[in-house]
mmCIF file of C-alpha atoms in Angstrom:
data_model
loop_
_atom_site.group_PDB
_atom_site.id
_atom_site.type_symbol
_atom_site.label_atom_id
_atom_site.label_comp_id
_atom_site.label_asym_id
_atom_site.label_seq_id
_atom_site.Cartn_x
_atom_site.Cartn_y
_atom_site.Cartn_z
ATOM 1 C CA GLN A 1 -196.652 -61.546 220.044
ATOM 2 C CA ILE A 2 -193.062 -62.172 221.328
ATOM 3 C CA HIS A 3 -190.228 -60.741 219.423
ATOM 4 C CA VAL A 4 -186.529 -61.577 220.076
ATOM 5 C CA VAL A 5 -183.805 -59.292 218.031
ATOM 6 C CA GLU A 6 -179.996 -59.765 217.940
ATOM 7 C CA SER A 7 -177.643 -57.041 217.094
ATOM 8 C CA GLY A 8 -174.201 -56.335 217.196
ATOM 9 C CA GLY A 9 -172.794 -58.874 214.763
ATOM 10 C CA GLY A 10 -170.329 -57.977 211.775
ATOM 11 C CA LEU A 11 -166.652 -58.523 210.522
ATOM 12 C CA VAL A 12 -163.955 -58.195 212.619
ATOM 13 C CA GLN A 13 -160.105 -59.335 212.696
ATOM 14 C CA ALA A 14 -158.770 -61.847 214.654
ATOM 15 C CA GLY A 15 -158.255 -60.703 218.419
ATOM 16 C CA GLY A 16 -160.803 -58.220 218.220
ATOM 17 C CA SER A 17 -163.757 -57.811 220.190
ATOM 18 C CA LEU A 18 -167.694 -57.397 219.476
ATOM 19 C CA ARG A 19 -170.652 -57.206 221.898
ATOM 20 C CA LEU A 20 -173.713 -58.775 220.953
ATOM 21 C CA SER A 21 -177.290 -57.467 222.357
ATOM 22 C CA CYS A 22 -180.603 -59.503 222.404
ATOM 23 C CA ALA A 23 -183.777 -57.568 223.269
ATOM 24 C CA ALA A 24 -187.193 -59.277 223.938
ATOM 25 C CA SER A 25 -190.436 -57.400 223.466
ATOM 26 C CA GLY A 26 -194.026 -58.283 223.617
ATOM 27 C CA SER A 27 -196.752 -59.494 226.057
ATOM 28 C CA ILE A 28 -194.108 -60.610 228.732
ATOM 29 C CA PHE A 29 -194.993 -61.482 232.554
ATOM 30 C CA SER A 30 -191.390 -62.538 233.158
ATOM 31 C CA ILE A 31 -188.371 -64.117 231.451
ATOM 32 C CA ASN A 32 -186.230 -66.855 232.971
ATOM 33 C CA THR A 33 -183.210 -68.196 231.506
ATOM 34 C CA MET A 34 -181.731 -66.162 228.307
ATOM 35 C CA GLY A 35 -178.980 -67.891 226.246
ATOM 36 C CA TRP A 36 -176.744 -67.365 223.291
ATOM 37 C CA TYR A 37 -176.025 -70.005 220.606
ATOM 38 C CA ARG A 38 -174.070 -70.412 217.460
ATOM 39 C CA GLN A 39 -174.393 -72.342 214.283
ATOM 40 C CA THR A 40 -172.052 -72.785 210.951
ATOM 41 C CA PRO A 41 -173.600 -74.680 207.883
ATOM 42 C CA GLY A 42 -173.959 -78.165 208.260
ATOM 43 C CA GLN A 43 -173.450 -77.985 211.848
ATOM 44 C CA GLN A 44 -175.987 -78.326 214.805
ATOM 45 C CA ARG A 45 -176.830 -75.437 216.875
ATOM 46 C CA GLU A 46 -174.677 -75.401 219.946
ATOM 47 C CA LEU A 47 -174.860 -73.407 223.207
ATOM 48 C CA VAL A 48 -172.284 -70.615 223.957
ATOM 49 C CA ALA A 49 -173.601 -69.395 227.204
ATOM 50 C CA ALA A 50 -176.676 -68.928 229.322
ATOM 51 C CA ILE A 51 -177.843 -66.790 232.406
ATOM 52 C CA THR A 52 -180.662 -67.169 234.312
ATOM 53 C CA ARG A 53 -183.069 -64.503 235.730
ATOM 54 C CA GLY A 54 -181.097 -64.240 239.107
ATOM 55 C CA GLY A 55 -177.557 -64.010 237.130
ATOM 56 C CA THR A 56 -176.258 -67.419 237.201
ATOM 57 C CA THR A 57 -174.156 -68.227 234.093
ATOM 58 C CA THR A 58 -173.016 -71.012 232.245
ATOM 59 C CA TYR A 59 -170.506 -71.197 229.626
ATOM 60 C CA VAL A 60 -169.130 -73.980 227.196
ATOM 61 C CA ASP A 61 -165.708 -74.758 228.507
ATOM 62 C CA SER A 62 -163.869 -73.909 225.389
ATOM 63 C CA LEU A 63 -165.038 -70.477 225.538
ATOM 64 C CA LYS A 64 -164.674 -69.794 229.321
ATOM 65 C CA GLY A 65 -162.540 -66.579 229.785
ATOM 66 C CA ARG A 66 -162.999 -64.944 226.460
ATOM 67 C CA PHE A 67 -166.712 -64.668 226.444
ATOM 68 C CA THR A 68 -169.104 -63.112 229.176
ATOM 69 C CA ILE A 69 -172.848 -63.133 229.304
ATOM 70 C CA SER A 70 -174.994 -60.665 231.094
ATOM 71 C CA ARG A 71 -178.585 -59.277 231.294
ATOM 72 C CA ASP A 72 -180.762 -56.141 232.241
ATOM 73 C CA ASN A 73 -183.759 -57.460 233.289
ATOM 74 C CA ALA A 74 -185.332 -54.110 233.150
ATOM 75 C CA LYS A 75 -184.574 -53.845 229.496
ATOM 76 C CA ASN A 76 -185.486 -57.660 228.650
ATOM 77 C CA THR A 77 -181.938 -57.572 227.324
ATOM 78 C CA VAL A 78 -178.984 -60.141 227.275
ATOM 79 C CA TYR A 79 -175.428 -59.462 226.163
ATOM 80 C CA LEU A 80 -172.592 -61.412 225.135
ATOM 81 C CA GLN A 81 -169.157 -59.796 225.427
ATOM 82 C CA MET A 82 -166.711 -61.518 222.656
ATOM 83 C CA ASN A 83 -162.956 -60.961 223.310
ATOM 84 C CA SER A 84 -159.972 -62.316 221.574
ATOM 85 C CA LEU A 85 -162.143 -63.633 218.776
ATOM 86 C CA LYS A 86 -160.701 -66.252 216.561
ATOM 87 C CA PRO A 87 -161.790 -67.274 213.175
ATOM 88 C CA GLU A 88 -163.438 -70.684 214.422
ATOM 89 C CA ASP A 89 -165.810 -68.372 216.407
ATOM 90 C CA THR A 90 -167.209 -67.309 212.768
ATOM 91 C CA ALA A 91 -171.024 -68.222 213.020
ATOM 92 C CA VAL A 92 -174.345 -67.199 213.082
ATOM 93 C CA TYR A 93 -175.262 -66.282 216.861
ATOM 94 C CA TYR A 94 -178.834 -67.046 217.916
ATOM 95 C CA CYS A 95 -180.332 -65.507 221.077
ATOM 96 C CA ASN A 96 -183.066 -67.818 222.961
ATOM 97 C CA ALA A 97 -185.409 -66.665 225.811
ATOM 98 C CA ALA A 98 -187.313 -68.817 228.032
ATOM 99 C CA VAL A 99 -190.434 -66.184 227.991
ATOM 100 C CA ILE A 100 -193.523 -66.766 230.595
ATOM 101 C CA THR A 101 -196.249 -64.649 228.392
ATOM 102 C CA ARG A 102 -199.226 -62.877 229.999
ATOM 103 C CA ALA A 103 -201.854 -64.661 227.953
ATOM 104 C CA THR A 104 -200.494 -68.321 229.016
ATOM 105 C CA MET A 105 -198.767 -67.730 231.961
ATOM 106 C CA TRP A 106 -196.595 -70.746 230.995
ATOM 107 C CA GLU A 107 -192.951 -70.699 229.812
ATOM 108 C CA ASP A 108 -192.174 -71.119 226.054
ATOM 109 C CA ALA A 109 -188.715 -70.782 224.267
ATOM 110 C CA TYR A 110 -188.321 -67.952 221.571
ATOM 111 C CA TRP A 111 -185.507 -67.476 219.140
ATOM 112 C CA GLY A 112 -184.190 -64.508 217.439
ATOM 113 C CA LYS A 113 -183.268 -64.613 213.538
ATOM 114 C CA GLY A 114 -179.635 -64.476 214.313
ATOM 115 C CA THR A 115 -176.656 -62.035 213.902
ATOM 116 C CA LEU A 116 -173.626 -63.013 211.710
ATOM 117 C CA VAL A 117 -170.303 -62.880 213.277
ATOM 118 C CA VAL A 118 -167.245 -63.202 211.098
ATOM 119 C CA VAL A 119 -163.612 -63.021 212.384
ATOM 120 C CA SER A 120 -161.101 -63.021 209.557
ATOM 121 C CA SER A 121 -157.468 -64.083 210.015
#
């Protein structure tokens, strides 16, 4: 079984920073793109940032400059550094990993359960 676990969320004041972590584990052959998404009640889950195995990054335009995505392939871990946080950043942040498992040798997407980020004003 593949497990994806996020950590690092919490309550912060506007202008503060948080670093989210997401670690994948299990019978993994390799991991292609990893990404961060966020969702608020009644809203669709939206992409925040993504990073390929080789380090190519993608950001939503509104967040570019404040958030930075990175990864450590040896640890099967992706990070999201969030700076200058605003109340509108409040959401549950989810990690997604495109994993090629040893059993199938085919890529499937796996989601974590999410970590809550609350930014107070």
